[in-house]
XYZ file of C-alpha atoms in Angstrom:
560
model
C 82.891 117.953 35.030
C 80.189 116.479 32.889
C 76.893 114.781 34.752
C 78.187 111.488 34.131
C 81.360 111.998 36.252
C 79.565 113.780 38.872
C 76.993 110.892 38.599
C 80.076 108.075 39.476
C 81.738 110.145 41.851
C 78.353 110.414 43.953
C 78.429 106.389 43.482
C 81.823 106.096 44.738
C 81.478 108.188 47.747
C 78.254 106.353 48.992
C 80.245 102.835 48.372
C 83.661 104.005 50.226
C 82.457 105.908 53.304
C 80.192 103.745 54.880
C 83.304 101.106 54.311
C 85.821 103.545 56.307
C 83.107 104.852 58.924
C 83.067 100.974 59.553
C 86.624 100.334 59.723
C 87.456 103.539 61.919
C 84.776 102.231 64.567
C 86.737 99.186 64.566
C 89.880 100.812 65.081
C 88.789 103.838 67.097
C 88.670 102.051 70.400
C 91.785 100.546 69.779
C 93.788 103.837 69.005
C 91.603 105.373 71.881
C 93.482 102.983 74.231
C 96.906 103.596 72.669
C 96.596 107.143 73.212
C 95.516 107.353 76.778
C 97.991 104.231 77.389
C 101.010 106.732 76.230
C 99.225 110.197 78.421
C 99.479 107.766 81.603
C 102.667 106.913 80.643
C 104.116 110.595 80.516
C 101.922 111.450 83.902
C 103.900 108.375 85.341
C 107.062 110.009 84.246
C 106.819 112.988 85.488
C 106.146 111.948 88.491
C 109.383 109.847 88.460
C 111.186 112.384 87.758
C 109.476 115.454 89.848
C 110.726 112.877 92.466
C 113.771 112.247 91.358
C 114.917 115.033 90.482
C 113.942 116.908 93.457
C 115.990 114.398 95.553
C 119.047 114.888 93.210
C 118.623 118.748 94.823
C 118.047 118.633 97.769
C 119.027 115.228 99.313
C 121.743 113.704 97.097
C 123.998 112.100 98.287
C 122.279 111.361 101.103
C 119.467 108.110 101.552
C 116.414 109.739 101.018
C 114.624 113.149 100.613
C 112.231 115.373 102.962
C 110.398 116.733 100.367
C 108.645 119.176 102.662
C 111.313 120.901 103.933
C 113.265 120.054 100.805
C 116.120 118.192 102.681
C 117.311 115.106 103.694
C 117.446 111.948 106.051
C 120.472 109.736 106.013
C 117.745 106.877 106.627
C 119.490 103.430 106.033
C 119.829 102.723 109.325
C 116.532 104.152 110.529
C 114.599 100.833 107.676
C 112.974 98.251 109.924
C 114.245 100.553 112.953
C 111.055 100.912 114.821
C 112.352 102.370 118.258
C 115.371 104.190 116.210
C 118.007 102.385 118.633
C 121.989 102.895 118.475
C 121.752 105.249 115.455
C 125.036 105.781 113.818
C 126.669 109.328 115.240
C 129.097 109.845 111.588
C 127.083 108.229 108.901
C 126.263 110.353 105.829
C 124.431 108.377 103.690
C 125.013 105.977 100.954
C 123.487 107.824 97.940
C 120.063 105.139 98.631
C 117.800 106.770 96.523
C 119.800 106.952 93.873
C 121.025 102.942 93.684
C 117.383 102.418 93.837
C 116.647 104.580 90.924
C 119.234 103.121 88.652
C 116.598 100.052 87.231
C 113.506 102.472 86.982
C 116.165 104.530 84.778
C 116.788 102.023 82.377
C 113.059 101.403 81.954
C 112.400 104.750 80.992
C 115.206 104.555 78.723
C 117.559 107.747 80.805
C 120.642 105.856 79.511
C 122.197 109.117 79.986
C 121.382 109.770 83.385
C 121.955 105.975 84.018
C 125.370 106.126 83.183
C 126.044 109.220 84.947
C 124.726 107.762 88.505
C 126.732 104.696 87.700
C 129.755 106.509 87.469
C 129.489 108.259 90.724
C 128.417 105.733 92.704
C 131.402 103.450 90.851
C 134.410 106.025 92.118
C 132.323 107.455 95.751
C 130.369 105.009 97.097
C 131.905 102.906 100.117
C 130.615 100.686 102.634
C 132.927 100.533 104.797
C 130.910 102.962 107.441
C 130.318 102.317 110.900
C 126.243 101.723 110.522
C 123.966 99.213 112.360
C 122.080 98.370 109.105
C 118.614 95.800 109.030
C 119.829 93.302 106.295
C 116.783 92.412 104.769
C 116.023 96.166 103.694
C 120.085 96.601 102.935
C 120.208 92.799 100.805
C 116.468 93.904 99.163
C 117.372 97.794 98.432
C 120.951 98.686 98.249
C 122.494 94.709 97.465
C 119.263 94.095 95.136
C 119.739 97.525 93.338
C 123.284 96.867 92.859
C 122.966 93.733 91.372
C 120.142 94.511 88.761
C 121.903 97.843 87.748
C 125.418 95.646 87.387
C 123.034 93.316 84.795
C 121.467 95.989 83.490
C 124.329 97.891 82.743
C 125.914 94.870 80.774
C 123.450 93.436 78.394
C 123.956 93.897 74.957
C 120.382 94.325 74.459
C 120.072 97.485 76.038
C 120.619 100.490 73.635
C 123.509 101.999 75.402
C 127.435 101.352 76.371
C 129.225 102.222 79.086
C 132.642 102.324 77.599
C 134.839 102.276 81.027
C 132.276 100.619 82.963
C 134.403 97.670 84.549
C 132.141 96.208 86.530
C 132.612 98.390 89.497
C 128.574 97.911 90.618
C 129.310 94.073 91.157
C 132.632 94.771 92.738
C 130.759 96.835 95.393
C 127.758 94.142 95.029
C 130.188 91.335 96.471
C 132.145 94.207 98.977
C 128.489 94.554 100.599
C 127.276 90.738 100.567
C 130.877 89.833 101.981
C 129.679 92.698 105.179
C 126.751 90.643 105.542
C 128.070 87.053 105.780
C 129.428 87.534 109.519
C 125.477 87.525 110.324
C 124.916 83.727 109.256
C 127.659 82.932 111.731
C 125.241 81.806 114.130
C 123.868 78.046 115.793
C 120.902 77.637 113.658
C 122.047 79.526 109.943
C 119.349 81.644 110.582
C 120.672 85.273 110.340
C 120.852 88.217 112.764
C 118.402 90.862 111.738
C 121.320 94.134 112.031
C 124.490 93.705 111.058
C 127.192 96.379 111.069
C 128.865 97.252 108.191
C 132.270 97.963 109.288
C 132.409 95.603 112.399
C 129.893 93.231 111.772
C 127.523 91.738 114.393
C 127.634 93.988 117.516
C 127.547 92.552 121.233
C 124.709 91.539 122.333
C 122.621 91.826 119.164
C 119.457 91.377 119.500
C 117.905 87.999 118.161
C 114.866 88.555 117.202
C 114.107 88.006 113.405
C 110.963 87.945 111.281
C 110.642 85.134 108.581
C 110.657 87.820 105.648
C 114.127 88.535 107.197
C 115.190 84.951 107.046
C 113.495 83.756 103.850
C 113.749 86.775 101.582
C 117.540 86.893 100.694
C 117.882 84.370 98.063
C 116.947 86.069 94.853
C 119.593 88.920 95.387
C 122.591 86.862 97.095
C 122.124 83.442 94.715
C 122.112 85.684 91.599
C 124.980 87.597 92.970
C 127.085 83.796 93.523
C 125.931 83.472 89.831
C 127.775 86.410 88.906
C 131.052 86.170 90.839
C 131.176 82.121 91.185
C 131.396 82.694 94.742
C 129.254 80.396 96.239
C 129.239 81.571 99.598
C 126.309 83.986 99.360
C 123.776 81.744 97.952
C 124.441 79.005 100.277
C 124.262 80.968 103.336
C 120.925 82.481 101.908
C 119.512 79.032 100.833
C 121.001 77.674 104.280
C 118.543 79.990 106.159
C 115.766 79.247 103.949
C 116.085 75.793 104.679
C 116.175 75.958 108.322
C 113.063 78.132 108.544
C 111.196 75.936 106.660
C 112.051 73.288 108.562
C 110.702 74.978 111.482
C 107.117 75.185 109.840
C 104.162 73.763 111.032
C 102.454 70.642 110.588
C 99.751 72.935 108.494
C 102.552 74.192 106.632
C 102.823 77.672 108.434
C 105.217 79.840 109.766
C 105.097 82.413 112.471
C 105.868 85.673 111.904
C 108.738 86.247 114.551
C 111.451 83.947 115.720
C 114.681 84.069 117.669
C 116.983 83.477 115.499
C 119.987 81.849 117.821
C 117.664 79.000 119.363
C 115.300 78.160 116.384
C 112.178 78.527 118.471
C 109.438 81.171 117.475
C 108.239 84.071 119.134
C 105.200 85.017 116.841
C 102.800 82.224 115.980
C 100.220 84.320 114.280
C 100.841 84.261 110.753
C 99.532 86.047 107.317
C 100.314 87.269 104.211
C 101.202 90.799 105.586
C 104.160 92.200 107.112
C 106.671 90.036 108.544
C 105.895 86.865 106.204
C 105.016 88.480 102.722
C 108.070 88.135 100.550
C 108.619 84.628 102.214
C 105.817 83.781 99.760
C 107.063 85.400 97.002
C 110.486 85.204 96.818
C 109.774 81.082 97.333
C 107.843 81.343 93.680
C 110.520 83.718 92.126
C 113.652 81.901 93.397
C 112.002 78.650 91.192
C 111.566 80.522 88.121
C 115.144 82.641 88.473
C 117.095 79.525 89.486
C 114.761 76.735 88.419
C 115.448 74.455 91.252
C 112.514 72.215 92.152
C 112.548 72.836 95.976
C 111.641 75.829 95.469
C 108.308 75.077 94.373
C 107.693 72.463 96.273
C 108.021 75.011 99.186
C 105.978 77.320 97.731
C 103.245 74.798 96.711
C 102.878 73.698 99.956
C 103.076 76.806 101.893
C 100.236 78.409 98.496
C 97.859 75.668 99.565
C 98.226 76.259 103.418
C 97.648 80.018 103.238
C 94.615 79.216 100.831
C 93.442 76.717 103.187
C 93.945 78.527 106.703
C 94.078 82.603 105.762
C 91.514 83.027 103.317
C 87.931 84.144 104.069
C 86.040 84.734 100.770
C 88.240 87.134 99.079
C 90.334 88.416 101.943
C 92.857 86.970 104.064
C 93.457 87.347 107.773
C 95.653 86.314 110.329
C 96.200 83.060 112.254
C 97.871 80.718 114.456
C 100.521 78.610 112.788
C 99.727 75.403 115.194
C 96.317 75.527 115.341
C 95.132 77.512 111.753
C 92.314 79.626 114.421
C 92.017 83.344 113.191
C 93.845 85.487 115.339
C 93.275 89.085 113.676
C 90.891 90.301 111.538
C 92.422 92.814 109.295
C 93.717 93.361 105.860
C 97.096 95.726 105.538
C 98.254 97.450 102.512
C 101.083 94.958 102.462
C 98.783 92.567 101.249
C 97.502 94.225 98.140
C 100.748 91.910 96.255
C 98.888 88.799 96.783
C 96.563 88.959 93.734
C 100.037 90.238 92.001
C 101.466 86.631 93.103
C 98.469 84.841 92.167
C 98.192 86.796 88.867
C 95.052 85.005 88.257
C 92.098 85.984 90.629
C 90.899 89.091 89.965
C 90.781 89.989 93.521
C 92.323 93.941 93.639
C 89.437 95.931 94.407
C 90.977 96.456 98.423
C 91.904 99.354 99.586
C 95.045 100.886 100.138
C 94.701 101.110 104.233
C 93.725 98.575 107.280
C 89.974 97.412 107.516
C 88.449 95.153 110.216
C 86.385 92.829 108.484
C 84.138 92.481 111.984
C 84.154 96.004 112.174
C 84.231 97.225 109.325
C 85.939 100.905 110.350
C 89.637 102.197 109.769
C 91.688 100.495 112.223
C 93.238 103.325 114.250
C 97.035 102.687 113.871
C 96.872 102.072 110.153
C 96.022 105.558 108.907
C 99.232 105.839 107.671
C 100.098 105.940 103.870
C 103.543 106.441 102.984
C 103.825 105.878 98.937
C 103.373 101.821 99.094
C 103.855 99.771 95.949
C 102.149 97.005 96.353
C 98.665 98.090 94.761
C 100.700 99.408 91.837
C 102.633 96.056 91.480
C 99.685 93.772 91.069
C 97.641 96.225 89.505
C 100.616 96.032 86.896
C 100.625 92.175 86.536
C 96.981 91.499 86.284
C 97.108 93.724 83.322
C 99.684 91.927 82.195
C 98.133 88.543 82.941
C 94.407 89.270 81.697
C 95.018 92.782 79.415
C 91.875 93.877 80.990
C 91.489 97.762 80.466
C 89.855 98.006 84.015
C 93.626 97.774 85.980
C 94.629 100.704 83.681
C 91.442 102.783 85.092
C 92.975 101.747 88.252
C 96.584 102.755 87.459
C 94.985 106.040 86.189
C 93.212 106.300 89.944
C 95.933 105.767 91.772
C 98.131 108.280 89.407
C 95.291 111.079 90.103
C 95.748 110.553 93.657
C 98.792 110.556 94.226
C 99.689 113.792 92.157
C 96.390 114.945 94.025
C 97.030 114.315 97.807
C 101.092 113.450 97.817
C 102.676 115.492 95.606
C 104.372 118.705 96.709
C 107.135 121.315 95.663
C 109.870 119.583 96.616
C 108.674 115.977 95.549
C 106.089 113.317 96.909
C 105.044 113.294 100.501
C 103.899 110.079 102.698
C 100.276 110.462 104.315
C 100.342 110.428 108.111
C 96.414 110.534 108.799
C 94.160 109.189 105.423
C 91.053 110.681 107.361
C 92.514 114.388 107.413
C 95.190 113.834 104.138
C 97.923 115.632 106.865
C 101.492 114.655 105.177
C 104.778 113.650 106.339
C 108.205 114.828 105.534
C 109.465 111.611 103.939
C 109.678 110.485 100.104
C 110.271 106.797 100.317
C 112.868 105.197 97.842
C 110.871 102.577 97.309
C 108.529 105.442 95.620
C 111.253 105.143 92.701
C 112.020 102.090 92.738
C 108.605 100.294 92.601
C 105.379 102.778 92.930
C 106.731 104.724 89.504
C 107.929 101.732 88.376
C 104.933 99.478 88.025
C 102.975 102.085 87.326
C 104.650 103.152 84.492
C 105.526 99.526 83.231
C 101.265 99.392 83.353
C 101.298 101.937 80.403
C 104.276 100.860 78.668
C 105.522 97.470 78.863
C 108.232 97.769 75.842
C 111.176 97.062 78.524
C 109.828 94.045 78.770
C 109.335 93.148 74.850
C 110.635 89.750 74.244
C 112.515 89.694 77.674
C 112.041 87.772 81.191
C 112.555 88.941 84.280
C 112.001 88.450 87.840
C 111.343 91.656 89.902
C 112.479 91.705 93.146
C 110.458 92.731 96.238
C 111.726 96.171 96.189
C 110.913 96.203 92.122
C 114.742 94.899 90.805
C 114.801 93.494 87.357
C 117.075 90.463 87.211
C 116.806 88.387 83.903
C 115.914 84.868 83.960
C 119.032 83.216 81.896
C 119.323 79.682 81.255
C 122.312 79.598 82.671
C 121.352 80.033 85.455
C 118.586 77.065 85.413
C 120.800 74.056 84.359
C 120.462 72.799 87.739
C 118.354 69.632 89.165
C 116.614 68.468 91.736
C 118.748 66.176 94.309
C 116.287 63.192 93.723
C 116.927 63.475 89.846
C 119.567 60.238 88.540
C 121.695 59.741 85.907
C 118.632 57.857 83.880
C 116.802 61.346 84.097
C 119.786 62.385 81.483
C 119.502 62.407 77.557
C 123.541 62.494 75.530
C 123.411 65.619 73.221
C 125.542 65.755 70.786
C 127.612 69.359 70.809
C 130.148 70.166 67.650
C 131.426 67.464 65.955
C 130.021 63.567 66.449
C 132.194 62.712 68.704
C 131.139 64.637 71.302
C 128.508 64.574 73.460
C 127.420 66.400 76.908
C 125.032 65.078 79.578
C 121.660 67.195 79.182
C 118.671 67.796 81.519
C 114.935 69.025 80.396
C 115.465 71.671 82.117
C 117.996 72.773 79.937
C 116.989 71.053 76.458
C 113.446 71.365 77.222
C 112.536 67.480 76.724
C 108.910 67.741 77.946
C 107.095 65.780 77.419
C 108.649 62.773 75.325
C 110.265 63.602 72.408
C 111.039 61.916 68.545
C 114.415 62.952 67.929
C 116.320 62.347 64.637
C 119.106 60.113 64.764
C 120.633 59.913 61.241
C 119.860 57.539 58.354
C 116.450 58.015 58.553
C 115.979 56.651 61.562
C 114.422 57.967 64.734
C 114.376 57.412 68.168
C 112.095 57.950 71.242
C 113.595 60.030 74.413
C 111.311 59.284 77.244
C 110.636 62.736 79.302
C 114.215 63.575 80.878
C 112.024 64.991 83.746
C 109.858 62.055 84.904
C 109.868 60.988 88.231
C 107.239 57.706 88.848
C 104.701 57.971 91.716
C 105.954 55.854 94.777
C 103.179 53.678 94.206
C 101.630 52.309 90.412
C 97.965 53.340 91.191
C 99.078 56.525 91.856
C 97.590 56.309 95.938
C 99.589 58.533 98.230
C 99.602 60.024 102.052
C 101.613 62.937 101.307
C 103.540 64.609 98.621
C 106.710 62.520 98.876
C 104.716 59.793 97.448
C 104.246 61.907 94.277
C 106.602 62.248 91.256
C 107.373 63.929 88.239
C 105.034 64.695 85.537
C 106.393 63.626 82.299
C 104.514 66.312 80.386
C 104.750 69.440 82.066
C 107.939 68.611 84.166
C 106.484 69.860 87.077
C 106.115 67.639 90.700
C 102.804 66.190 91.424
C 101.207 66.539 94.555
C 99.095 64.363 96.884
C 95.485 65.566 96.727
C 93.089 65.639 99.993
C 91.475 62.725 98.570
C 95.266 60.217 98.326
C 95.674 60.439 94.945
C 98.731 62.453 92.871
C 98.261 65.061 90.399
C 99.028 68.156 89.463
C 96.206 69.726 91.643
């Protein structure tokens, strides 16, 4: 090579390396993220499936595994069972684990597997046992499960077909829902909390509810009425949810207990813990599944109460519905899916076990850790919401720990004592359903690439289909309808916004070169033209947004 070339080569070096140094410290970060995004994700699946797959060995086809002693608990009618009272004497499970593993399958993309559970449970499962069962943890877990998988399993989008799959996960979706409708057979709507499954509401039941138990049905029982065109199981759910809101406060609070038969409550201290949380959530959910303005309305109003009354600083504590006065002091892991709901404040940084804020020490009777979700779940969606790397350092911690202090031979182990790590024989199926589940979603989000869903409380995808939303509020008229033309141009169907998305006013072609102005198919006027009000009936519809306005602490409507 003569001097010259060397000479231009030596030129050309100097010119292109600085150039890629610069662009590979762009990208390096990036790629850095990718990669440790897609090791979490394989340490998330493992763990899925060390727990999984352990259960399949040892506990199947029982509820749920003893991973210590590698064997089982048929535990269905233990959920919610505190004192473990008239325990079924011939029950022998109902396969629980697995019917809550079927959605986390899918997201991992186990169509194999998937198909394979769904054929068992579609020619062995049966509910016709005689088992005192709670129905809030049967609707959320088995009913829930059952109704996402039956979705699941029949979308075209999903990469798989189940050739003689007949739609036998429905059929024993509506054979369960039809075993709970004997306990909404009662004075007020509201529902016993145990129901059995083969004879239905035993003597003398006990009537003593919580408002999670009442209020926390709707998303699995109205999307289940969607499916079969039954409506019986959405209105007794929305029934329920009706009454118990009536029964609120005039702070717009509910207790946490109530007796279920007379309408009167037995627990006025309220939070956003156990006994009340998914009333909160499933309120915001069961608008964006169904779309039906009361359901926001609800949850607006109960949002700014719990804001108003619960909240000190960044935590939340307990009170009494009549009066608002704290009553308790303490934060629960239950709480840890508030930020999730609020998907907005970054408020995560609490810890996975009781605290007394006065105190400031580990409350005595919470020392007990046994695989909860609900760090994991809004750890998950305020990634989603801000795509803040942080959360995924605290996915990563919580992954560490888990496989540090819970995991065992036979599977994953709850924690009796935090302060001494001693473990208990019990591997949650909630673990598979939700902890693995958000966590792994966290570090791979592709299941949900140009999809929507609603997750359930116990971690359930159902889709959010339009079908679903063409509903409207009862105060909407027939002015609040637009005539779209469908097919041909003689025909035409009556349209809402919700469904043809009119927000705000829209310029619509009309042929010939002409145009014509639609006014907002949504908008509701104030009660009053200078917008004054005394509460949020007063308030409309916003013609913009489509969303209700709401009487501010000062008399005036907005969207506040």
């Amino acid at each position: 090579m003569s001097a010259r070339n060397v000479t231009t080569w030596v030129v050309v070096i100097l010119i292109v390396l600085p150039a890629l140094f610069a662009i590979s410290m762009v990208a390096t970060p990036d790629l850095r993220l990718e990669n440790k995004k897609r090791v979490m994700r394989e340490k998330v699946r493992e763990m899925f499936y060390h727990a999984y797959d352990n259960y399949m060995r040892y506990a199947f086809p029982h509820d749920e595994l003893k991973p210590l002693s590698k064997s089982y608990t048929n535990s269905l009618s233990e959920l919610g069972n505190l004192n473990l009272e008239h325990l079924p004497q011939g029950y022998n499970g109902s396969a629980l684990t697995l019917i809550e593993s079927l959605s986390s399958l899918i997201v991992m993309g186990n169509y194999t597997e998937f198909e394979k559970a769904v054929r068992w449970l579609s020619h062995n499962l049966s509910f016709d046992v005689d088992a005192r069962v709670n129905l809030f943890e049967c609707n959320i877990r088995v009913l829930g499960g059952l109704v996402s998988a039956h979705l699941l399993a029949t979308d075209s989008r999903n990469s798989f077909t189940l050739g003689t799959y007949n739609d036998e996960l429905l059929s024993l979706a509506e054979d369960l829902a039809q075993r709970f409708l004997p306990a909404f057979d009662t004075p007020t709507g509201l529902p016993y909390a145990w129901i059995n499954l083969k004879y239905g509401v035993m003597e003398n039941e006990a009537t003593e509810t919580s408002t999670s138990g009442c209020g926390s049905l709707l998303l699995e029982m109205g999307a289940l009425s969607r499916l079969t065109g039954d409506p019986r199981y959405e209105t007794a759910a929305l029934h329920a949810l009706r009454t118990l809101w009536s029964m609120r406060s005039s702070l717009n609070l509910l207790g946490s207990t109530l007796d279920m038969a007379t309408g009167e409550w037995t627990g006025h201290s309220t939070g956003i813990g156990a006994g009340v949380d998914s009333f909160y959530e499933y309120l915001i959910k069961a608008y964006i599944l169904f779309g039906k303005e009361e359901y926001w309305r609800m949850f607006h109003s109960a949002y700014i109460a719990a804001q108003k009354h619960l909240r000190h600083g960044p935590w939340y504590h307990e009170a009494d519905m009549r009066t608002g006065h704290a009553t308790y002091w303490q934060l629960t892991s239950l709480q840890a899916f508030w930020p999730g709901l609020q998907a907005r404040d970054q408020q995560l940084k609490t810890l996975l076990q009781l605290y007394l804020l006065d105190q400031q020490i580990l409350h005595p009777t919470e020392k007990y850790y046994p695989l909860r979700p609900e760090l994991a779940e809004s750890t998950f969606y305020l990634y989603q919401a801000t795509k803040d790397p942080w959360y995924l350092e605290v996915g990563e911690t919580m992954v560490k720990s888990l496989n540090t202090y819970t995991k065992v031979e036979g599977g994953f182990a709850s924690v009796r004592d935090v302060t001494t790590m001693e473990l208990e024989d019990h591997q949650h199926s909630y673990f598979l359903s939700e902890t693995c589940k958000y966590l792994y979603l966290l570090f791979d989000d592709s299941f949900l690439a140009e999809r929507n869903y609603v997750f359930t409380t116990e971690g359930h995808p159902l889709p959010v289909r339009s079908d679903w939303h063409d509903r409207l509020p009862e105060t909407f008229f027939l002015a609040n309808y637009s005539q779209i033309q469908i097919q041909g141009p003689n025909r035409v169907r009556r349209a809402s916004a919700l469904s043809q998305q009119l927000c705000p006013a829209t310029t619509l072609s009309s042929g010939g070169g002409r145009s014509q102005m639609v006014e907002s198919a949504c908008h509701i006027l104030d009660v009053r033209t200078n917008y004054r009000c005394s509460a949020d009936e007063d308030c409309g519809v916003d013609a913009t947004s489509c969303r209700w306005r709401s009487c501010s602490m000062a008399g005036y409507c907005g969207l506040w």
